[in-house]
Coordinates of C-alpha atoms in Angstrom, one line a residue:
M240 CA 36.9 24.0 22.8
A241 CA 34.8 21.2 24.2
G242 CA 32.1 23.7 25.3
F243 CA 32.1 25.3 21.9
V244 CA 31.5 22.2 19.9
K245 CA 28.9 20.7 22.2
E246 CA 26.1 20.9 19.8
V247 CA 27.1 19.1 16.6
T248 CA 25.1 18.2 13.5
S249 CA 25.8 15.5 10.9
R250 CA 27.2 16.8 7.7
K251 CA 24.5 15.4 5.5
R252 CA 21.7 16.6 7.8
A253 CA 23.3 20.1 7.9
L254 CA 23.3 20.4 4.1
E255 CA 19.7 19.2 3.7
D256 CA 18.4 21.3 6.6
I257 CA 20.1 24.5 5.3
T258 CA 18.9 23.9 1.8
E259 CA 15.3 23.4 3.0
R260 CA 15.3 26.3 5.5
L261 CA 16.9 28.8 3.2
L262 CA 14.8 27.7 0.2
F263 CA 17.7 27.1 -2.0
P264 CA 18.4 27.8 -4.8
W265 CA 18.8 31.5 -4.4
G266 CA 19.2 33.9 -7.3
Y267 CA 22.6 35.2 -8.2
P268 CA 24.4 37.9 -10.1
V269 CA 25.4 37.0 -13.7
R270 CA 28.0 38.3 -16.1
E271 CA 28.2 37.9 -19.9
L272 CA 31.6 36.6 -21.0
P273 CA 33.1 35.6 -24.3
L274 CA 33.5 31.8 -24.5
G275 CA 37.2 31.8 -23.9
E276 CA 36.9 33.9 -20.8
A277 CA 34.1 31.7 -19.4
V278 CA 36.4 28.7 -19.1
G279 CA 36.4 27.6 -15.5
R280 CA 33.1 29.3 -14.7
R281 CA 29.6 28.0 -14.2
S282 CA 26.8 28.8 -16.6
A283 CA 24.0 31.0 -15.3
S284 CA 21.4 29.3 -17.5
E285 CA 20.6 26.1 -19.4
I286 CA 22.2 26.1 -22.9
I287 CA 20.2 24.2 -25.6
N288 CA 21.6 23.2 -28.9
D289 CA 19.7 25.0 -31.7
R290 CA 21.3 23.2 -34.6
P291 CA 22.1 19.5 -35.3
Y292 CA 25.7 18.3 -35.1
P293 CA 27.2 17.3 -37.3
P294 CA 25.4 19.7 -39.6
F295 CA 25.7 17.2 -42.5
S296 CA 26.3 13.5 -42.9
R297 CA 30.0 13.0 -43.4
S298 CA 32.7 10.4 -43.8
L299 CA 34.9 9.2 -40.9
R300 CA 37.5 7.7 -43.3
D301 CA 39.2 8.2 -46.6
G302 CA 37.6 5.8 -49.0
Y303 CA 34.5 5.4 -51.2
A304 CA 30.9 6.3 -50.5
V305 CA 28.6 3.4 -51.4
R306 CA 25.2 1.9 -50.8
H307 CA 26.0 -0.9 -48.3
L308 CA 23.9 -3.5 -50.1
D309 CA 26.1 -3.0 -53.2
A310 CA 29.2 -4.0 -51.1
A311 CA 27.6 -6.8 -49.1
G312 CA 29.6 -10.0 -49.1
A313 CA 32.8 -8.6 -50.7
T314 CA 36.0 -10.2 -49.6
P315 CA 39.6 -10.2 -50.9
G316 CA 39.0 -13.5 -52.6
T317 CA 35.6 -12.5 -54.1
P318 CA 35.7 -8.7 -54.6
L319 CA 32.8 -6.7 -56.1
F320 CA 33.2 -4.1 -58.8
L321 CA 31.3 -0.7 -58.6
T322 CA 31.2 2.1 -61.1
K323 CA 33.1 5.2 -60.0
A324 CA 30.5 8.0 -59.9
G325 CA 32.8 10.9 -59.1
E326 CA 34.7 12.5 -56.2
V327 CA 33.6 14.5 -53.2
S328 CA 35.7 17.6 -52.6
M329 CA 36.4 18.8 -49.0
G330 CA 34.2 21.7 -48.0
L331 CA 31.8 21.3 -51.0
C332 CA 28.4 19.7 -51.2
P333 CA 28.4 16.9 -53.8
D334 CA 26.4 17.8 -57.0
F335 CA 25.7 14.1 -57.7
E336 CA 23.9 11.2 -56.1
I337 CA 25.0 7.6 -55.6
S338 CA 22.9 5.2 -57.6
P339 CA 22.9 1.4 -57.3
S340 CA 26.3 -0.2 -58.1
E341 CA 28.1 3.1 -57.9
A342 CA 30.8 4.5 -55.6
A343 CA 32.3 7.9 -55.1
A344 CA 35.8 8.8 -53.7
I345 CA 35.4 10.7 -50.4
P346 CA 38.0 12.2 -48.0
T347 CA 37.7 12.0 -44.2
G348 CA 35.2 14.7 -43.2
G349 CA 33.7 14.9 -46.7
I350 CA 29.9 15.4 -47.1
L351 CA 28.2 12.1 -47.8
P352 CA 26.4 12.1 -51.2
N353 CA 22.7 11.4 -51.3
G354 CA 22.0 7.7 -51.8
A355 CA 25.2 6.5 -50.0
D356 CA 24.8 5.0 -46.5
A357 CA 28.3 3.7 -45.8
V358 CA 32.0 4.3 -46.7
V359 CA 34.4 1.5 -47.7
M360 CA 37.9 2.4 -46.4
L361 CA 40.5 3.2 -49.0
E362 CA 42.8 0.3 -48.0
D363 CA 39.9 -2.1 -48.8
T364 CA 39.6 -0.9 -52.4
E365 CA 41.5 -0.7 -55.6
L366 CA 40.8 1.7 -58.5
A367 CA 41.0 0.2 -61.9
G368 CA 40.0 2.5 -64.7
G369 CA 36.5 3.6 -64.1
W370 CA 35.8 0.7 -61.7
V371 CA 36.3 0.5 -57.9
E372 CA 37.2 -2.9 -56.7
V373 CA 35.7 -3.5 -53.2
R374 CA 37.4 -6.2 -51.2
R375 CA 35.5 -5.8 -47.9
G376 CA 31.8 -5.5 -47.2
V377 CA 30.3 -2.8 -45.0
Q378 CA 27.2 -2.4 -42.9
A379 CA 24.7 0.5 -43.1
G380 CA 26.2 3.5 -41.2
E381 CA 29.8 2.1 -41.2
N382 CA 32.5 4.7 -41.3
I383 CA 30.1 7.6 -41.4
I384 CA 28.4 9.9 -39.0
L385 CA 24.9 11.1 -39.8
E386 CA 23.5 14.7 -39.6
G387 CA 22.6 15.4 -36.0
E388 CA 23.7 11.9 -34.9
E389 CA 26.0 13.2 -32.1
I390 CA 24.1 16.3 -30.8
P391 CA 20.5 16.5 -32.0
R392 CA 18.7 19.9 -32.2
G393 CA 17.1 20.6 -28.9
E394 CA 19.6 18.6 -26.8
R395 CA 21.0 20.3 -23.7
L396 CA 24.6 21.3 -24.0
L397 CA 25.1 22.6 -20.5
A398 CA 22.9 22.6 -17.4
T399 CA 22.3 25.6 -15.2
G400 CA 25.3 25.7 -12.9
G401 CA 27.2 23.4 -15.3
M402 CA 30.9 24.2 -15.6
V403 CA 32.6 25.4 -18.8
D404 CA 35.7 23.3 -19.0
F405 CA 37.7 21.1 -21.4
K406 CA 34.8 18.5 -21.4
T407 CA 32.0 21.0 -22.4
I408 CA 33.6 23.9 -24.3
G409 CA 33.9 21.8 -27.5
M410 CA 30.2 21.3 -27.6
L411 CA 29.5 25.0 -27.0
A412 CA 32.0 26.0 -29.7
T413 CA 30.6 23.6 -32.3
A414 CA 27.1 24.9 -31.6
G415 CA 28.3 28.5 -32.2
V416 CA 28.0 29.7 -28.6
S417 CA 30.5 32.6 -28.7
S418 CA 29.5 34.1 -25.3
L419 CA 27.4 33.1 -22.3
S420 CA 26.2 34.3 -19.0
V421 CA 28.1 32.9 -16.0
I422 CA 27.3 32.9 -12.3
D423 CA 29.1 35.8 -10.7
L424 CA 28.6 35.3 -7.0
R425 CA 30.6 37.7 -4.9
I426 CA 32.7 35.4 -2.6
S427 CA 35.1 36.9 -0.1
I428 CA 37.7 35.0 2.0
L429 CA 38.9 36.5 5.3
S430 CA 41.5 34.7 7.4
T431 CA 41.5 35.4 11.1
G432 CA 44.0 35.1 14.0
D433 CA 46.7 37.2 15.7
E434 CA 49.2 34.5 14.9
I435 CA 48.6 34.7 11.1
V436 CA 50.8 37.0 9.0
P437 CA 50.7 37.8 5.3
V438 CA 52.6 35.5 2.9
E439 CA 54.9 38.3 2.0
T440 CA 56.4 38.3 5.5
K441 CA 60.1 37.5 5.2
E442 CA 61.0 36.9 8.8
L443 CA 58.3 35.3 10.9
P444 CA 57.7 36.8 14.4
P445 CA 57.8 34.3 17.3
G446 CA 54.7 32.2 17.4
C447 CA 53.4 33.3 14.0
I448 CA 52.8 31.5 10.7
R449 CA 52.0 32.7 7.2
D450 CA 48.5 32.5 6.0
V451 CA 47.8 29.2 4.3
N452 CA 44.0 28.8 4.4
G453 CA 43.1 32.0 2.5
W454 CA 45.1 30.9 -0.5
N455 CA 44.1 27.2 -0.2
L456 CA 40.4 28.2 -0.2
K457 CA 40.8 30.6 -3.1
A458 CA 42.5 27.9 -5.2
L459 CA 40.0 25.2 -4.3
I460 CA 36.9 27.3 -5.0
S461 CA 38.4 28.4 -8.3
R462 CA 39.0 24.8 -9.3
Y463 CA 35.3 24.1 -9.1
G464 CA 34.0 27.1 -11.0
F465 CA 33.7 30.0 -8.5
E466 CA 35.7 33.1 -8.2
A467 CA 36.7 34.4 -4.8
K468 CA 38.5 37.4 -3.5
Y469 CA 41.1 37.0 -0.8
R470 CA 40.5 39.8 1.6
G471 CA 43.5 39.4 3.8
I472 CA 43.7 38.8 7.6
A473 CA 41.6 40.1 10.5
N474 CA 43.1 40.1 14.0
D475 CA 41.3 38.6 16.9
D476 CA 40.5 41.8 18.7
G477 CA 36.8 41.8 19.3
A478 CA 35.8 45.3 18.1
E479 CA 38.2 45.2 15.1
F480 CA 37.2 41.7 14.1
E481 CA 33.5 42.7 14.3
R482 CA 34.2 45.8 12.1
R483 CA 36.0 43.8 9.4
F484 CA 33.3 41.1 9.5
H485 CA 30.4 43.5 8.8
E486 CA 32.4 45.4 6.3
E487 CA 33.2 42.3 4.3
L488 CA 29.7 40.8 4.6
A489 CA 28.2 44.0 3.3
D490 CA 30.1 43.6 0.0
C491 CA 29.6 39.9 -0.8
D492 CA 27.1 37.1 -1.2
L493 CA 29.2 34.5 0.6
L494 CA 31.8 35.3 3.3
I495 CA 34.2 32.5 4.2
L496 CA 36.1 32.8 7.5
S497 CA 38.9 30.6 8.6
G498 CA 40.9 30.4 11.9
G499 CA 40.4 32.0 15.2
S500 CA 41.9 29.3 17.3
S501 CA 41.0 30.3 20.9
V502 CA 37.7 29.4 22.5
G503 CA 36.9 33.0 23.3
V504 CA 37.4 34.1 19.7
R505 CA 35.3 31.2 18.3
D506 CA 32.5 32.0 20.8
H507 CA 32.6 35.6 19.8
C508 CA 32.3 34.6 16.2
S509 CA 29.4 32.4 16.9
E510 CA 27.7 35.2 18.8
M511 CA 28.2 37.5 15.8
L512 CA 26.7 35.0 13.4
A513 CA 23.8 34.3 15.8
S514 CA 23.1 38.1 15.8
L515 CA 22.6 38.1 12.0
P516 CA 19.0 38.7 10.8
E517 CA 16.8 35.6 10.4
P518 CA 17.8 32.8 10.5
G519 CA 21.2 33.7 11.9
L520 CA 23.4 30.9 13.1
L521 CA 22.3 27.6 11.6
V522 CA 25.2 25.2 12.4
R523 CA 27.3 25.4 15.5
G524 CA 29.6 22.4 15.0
L525 CA 29.6 19.4 12.7
N526 CA 30.0 15.8 13.5
I527 CA 33.0 15.3 11.3
V528 CA 36.7 14.7 11.8
P529 CA 38.6 16.9 11.0
G530 CA 36.4 20.0 11.0
K531 CA 34.2 19.8 14.1
P532 CA 34.3 23.6 14.9
T533 CA 32.5 24.7 11.8
L534 CA 29.9 27.5 11.8
I535 CA 27.3 28.2 9.2
A536 CA 25.0 31.2 9.2
A537 CA 22.8 33.2 6.9
D538 CA 20.8 36.4 6.4
A539 CA 17.9 35.0 4.3
A540 CA 16.4 38.4 3.4
A541 CA 19.7 39.8 2.1
K542 CA 20.6 36.4 0.5
K543 CA 23.9 36.3 2.4
L544 CA 25.7 33.2 3.6
V545 CA 28.6 32.9 6.1
V546 CA 30.7 29.8 6.6
S547 CA 33.4 29.9 9.3
L548 CA 36.0 27.1 8.9
P549 CA 38.5 25.6 11.3
G550 CA 42.0 27.2 11.4
H551 CA 44.0 24.0 10.9
P552 CA 44.8 23.7 7.1
L553 CA 43.8 20.1 6.7
S554 CA 40.6 20.6 8.6
C555 CA 39.8 23.8 6.7
L556 CA 40.2 22.1 3.3
A557 CA 38.3 18.9 4.4
V558 CA 35.3 21.0 5.4
A559 CA 35.5 23.2 2.3
F560 CA 35.5 20.2 0.0
T561 CA 32.8 18.2 1.8
V562 CA 30.5 21.0 3.1
L563 CA 31.3 24.4 1.6
L564 CA 31.3 23.3 -2.0
P565 CA 28.2 21.2 -1.7
L566 CA 26.5 24.1 -0.1
L567 CA 27.5 26.3 -3.0
M568 CA 26.1 23.8 -5.5
R569 CA 22.8 23.8 -3.7
R570 CA 22.7 27.6 -3.4
I571 CA 23.0 28.0 -7.2
G572 CA 20.6 25.1 -7.9
A573 CA 23.2 22.9 -9.8
E574 CA 22.1 19.4 -10.7
E575 CA 25.4 18.0 -9.3
R576 CA 25.3 18.3 -5.5
E577 CA 28.9 17.7 -4.8
C578 CA 32.2 18.3 -6.5
G579 CA 34.8 15.7 -7.5
T580 CA 34.2 12.0 -7.9
R581 CA 32.9 9.4 -5.5
L582 CA 34.2 5.8 -5.9
R583 CA 34.6 2.6 -3.9
L584 CA 38.2 1.4 -4.0
R585 CA 40.2 -1.3 -2.4
L586 CA 42.1 -0.2 0.7
A587 CA 45.9 -0.8 0.5
R588 CA 46.3 -1.0 4.3
D589 CA 44.3 -1.0 7.5
L590 CA 42.7 2.3 8.5
A591 CA 41.7 2.7 12.1
A592 CA 38.5 4.6 12.9
R593 CA 35.9 4.8 15.6
T594 CA 32.1 5.0 15.5
G595 CA 30.7 8.4 16.2
P596 CA 31.9 11.1 13.8
E597 CA 32.2 10.9 10.0
E598 CA 35.9 10.9 9.2
F599 CA 37.8 12.2 6.2
V600 CA 41.3 10.9 5.8
P601 CA 43.6 12.2 3.0
C602 CA 44.6 9.4 0.6
V603 CA 46.6 8.6 -2.5
L604 CA 45.8 6.3 -5.4
G605 CA 48.1 3.4 -6.1
A606 CA 49.1 2.2 -9.5
D607 CA 47.1 -1.0 -8.9
G608 CA 43.9 0.9 -8.4
S609 CA 43.9 0.7 -4.6
V610 CA 43.9 3.6 -2.3
A611 CA 46.2 4.2 0.7
P612 CA 45.5 6.6 3.6
I613 CA 48.1 9.3 4.3
A614 CA 49.1 9.8 7.9
A615 CA 48.3 13.4 8.7
K616 CA 47.3 15.6 11.6
S617 CA 44.7 18.4 11.2
G618 CA 47.4 21.0 11.2
Y619 CA 49.4 19.4 8.4
I620 CA 49.8 21.3 5.1
S621 CA 52.0 19.0 3.0
A622 CA 49.5 16.1 3.1
L623 CA 47.3 18.1 0.7
A624 CA 50.0 18.2 -1.9
K625 CA 50.3 14.4 -1.9
A626 CA 46.6 13.6 -1.7
S627 CA 44.3 12.5 -4.5
G628 CA 41.3 13.2 -2.2
F629 CA 39.8 11.8 1.0
I630 CA 38.6 8.4 2.3
C631 CA 35.2 8.9 3.8
I632 CA 34.5 6.8 6.9
P633 CA 30.8 6.8 7.8
E634 CA 29.6 7.7 11.3
D635 CA 28.7 4.0 12.1
R636 CA 31.9 2.4 10.7
E637 CA 35.0 1.3 12.6
T638 CA 38.4 0.2 11.3
I639 CA 38.5 -0.7 7.6
R640 CA 40.8 -3.6 6.8
A641 CA 43.3 -3.8 4.0
G642 CA 41.6 -5.4 1.0
E643 CA 38.1 -4.1 1.9
D644 CA 36.4 -1.4 -0.2
A645 CA 36.3 2.1 1.1
E646 CA 34.4 5.2 -0.1
V647 CA 36.8 7.6 -1.8
W648 CA 36.1 11.2 -2.7
L649 CA 38.6 12.3 -5.4
W650 CA 39.4 15.8 -6.4
Q651 CA 38.8 15.0 -10.0

């Protein structure tokens, strides 16, 4: 393997060089989906709000709509008395205005009458005949939200490449976006290796393991807004592997390979990627741990990308999270260049490292806001189930001591 990973590139340099050389972003297929079916997908275009929200000024509390100057200085000991001008009905536009020294009963969500600029909460008032006793003063704008205050007309609701999720779908719904075009990249995942068998295999043959990476990758990619097809397992036989490779690549925009543990197989894979039309093989090894034997190639004219990931599950997911997903974000031209969240958190215990490669160590968040590394080898699977993300150790950093801040890449 040492011969294979002789030429390594830093992760950051690889991402920037590929983006520049391939002239990202590339175009992509799109599909129109109803809003509900678009959840978890990425918008193919920028979505602009064409109407103000809220569409009318409304009350945030049950109470009385007033001119704030008429209630200024009111206290329980020195209340002010205003004339009741009427009542606002939910869902109806008031047919009256608030004049000086007047107040109108209004429910939460009710349309604010013209002339009013604040609402006194119900518990700070008392109704006595045709008079409203006000026992607390209010400021202009208190307990109300003005027309267009939250989302003005012309404001962007979702960027190109932005994800439709629980954070953004509410804005789309309130703006009346009932359907939208989503990015519909054709992504295929092909696991490789003679020792890999389908997950349905009941009794494992000697030396074999069930496919993990194919399902891990499909789930990870889906989490961040991209749909991928799991295309099964290709064996390591040169001719058969080459046939499956070209068959799958012809039918997708991005082909993700994982596995191929022997030096010969990896070298054969790199030769196939190098034989692709211009530019061919772009990256032949990354200066990261785990994940060094990563290959990235492209056919620029056909707008096709190939990423070959390591076979060990932890290595495979580390590279997918820190390289594959950022590459996808650049390919579609999204404003966010990475997925997840980057923070600096206090380390709960010492973490040994060495200068040279950039390291990614699975970690778990503590209840006190600290982060602790999880002891895991590159072939581990269970570490991912426990991890909150990765601690990133820069290329020029050695051991990080307990109590020092560390860069943390969280899934969220």
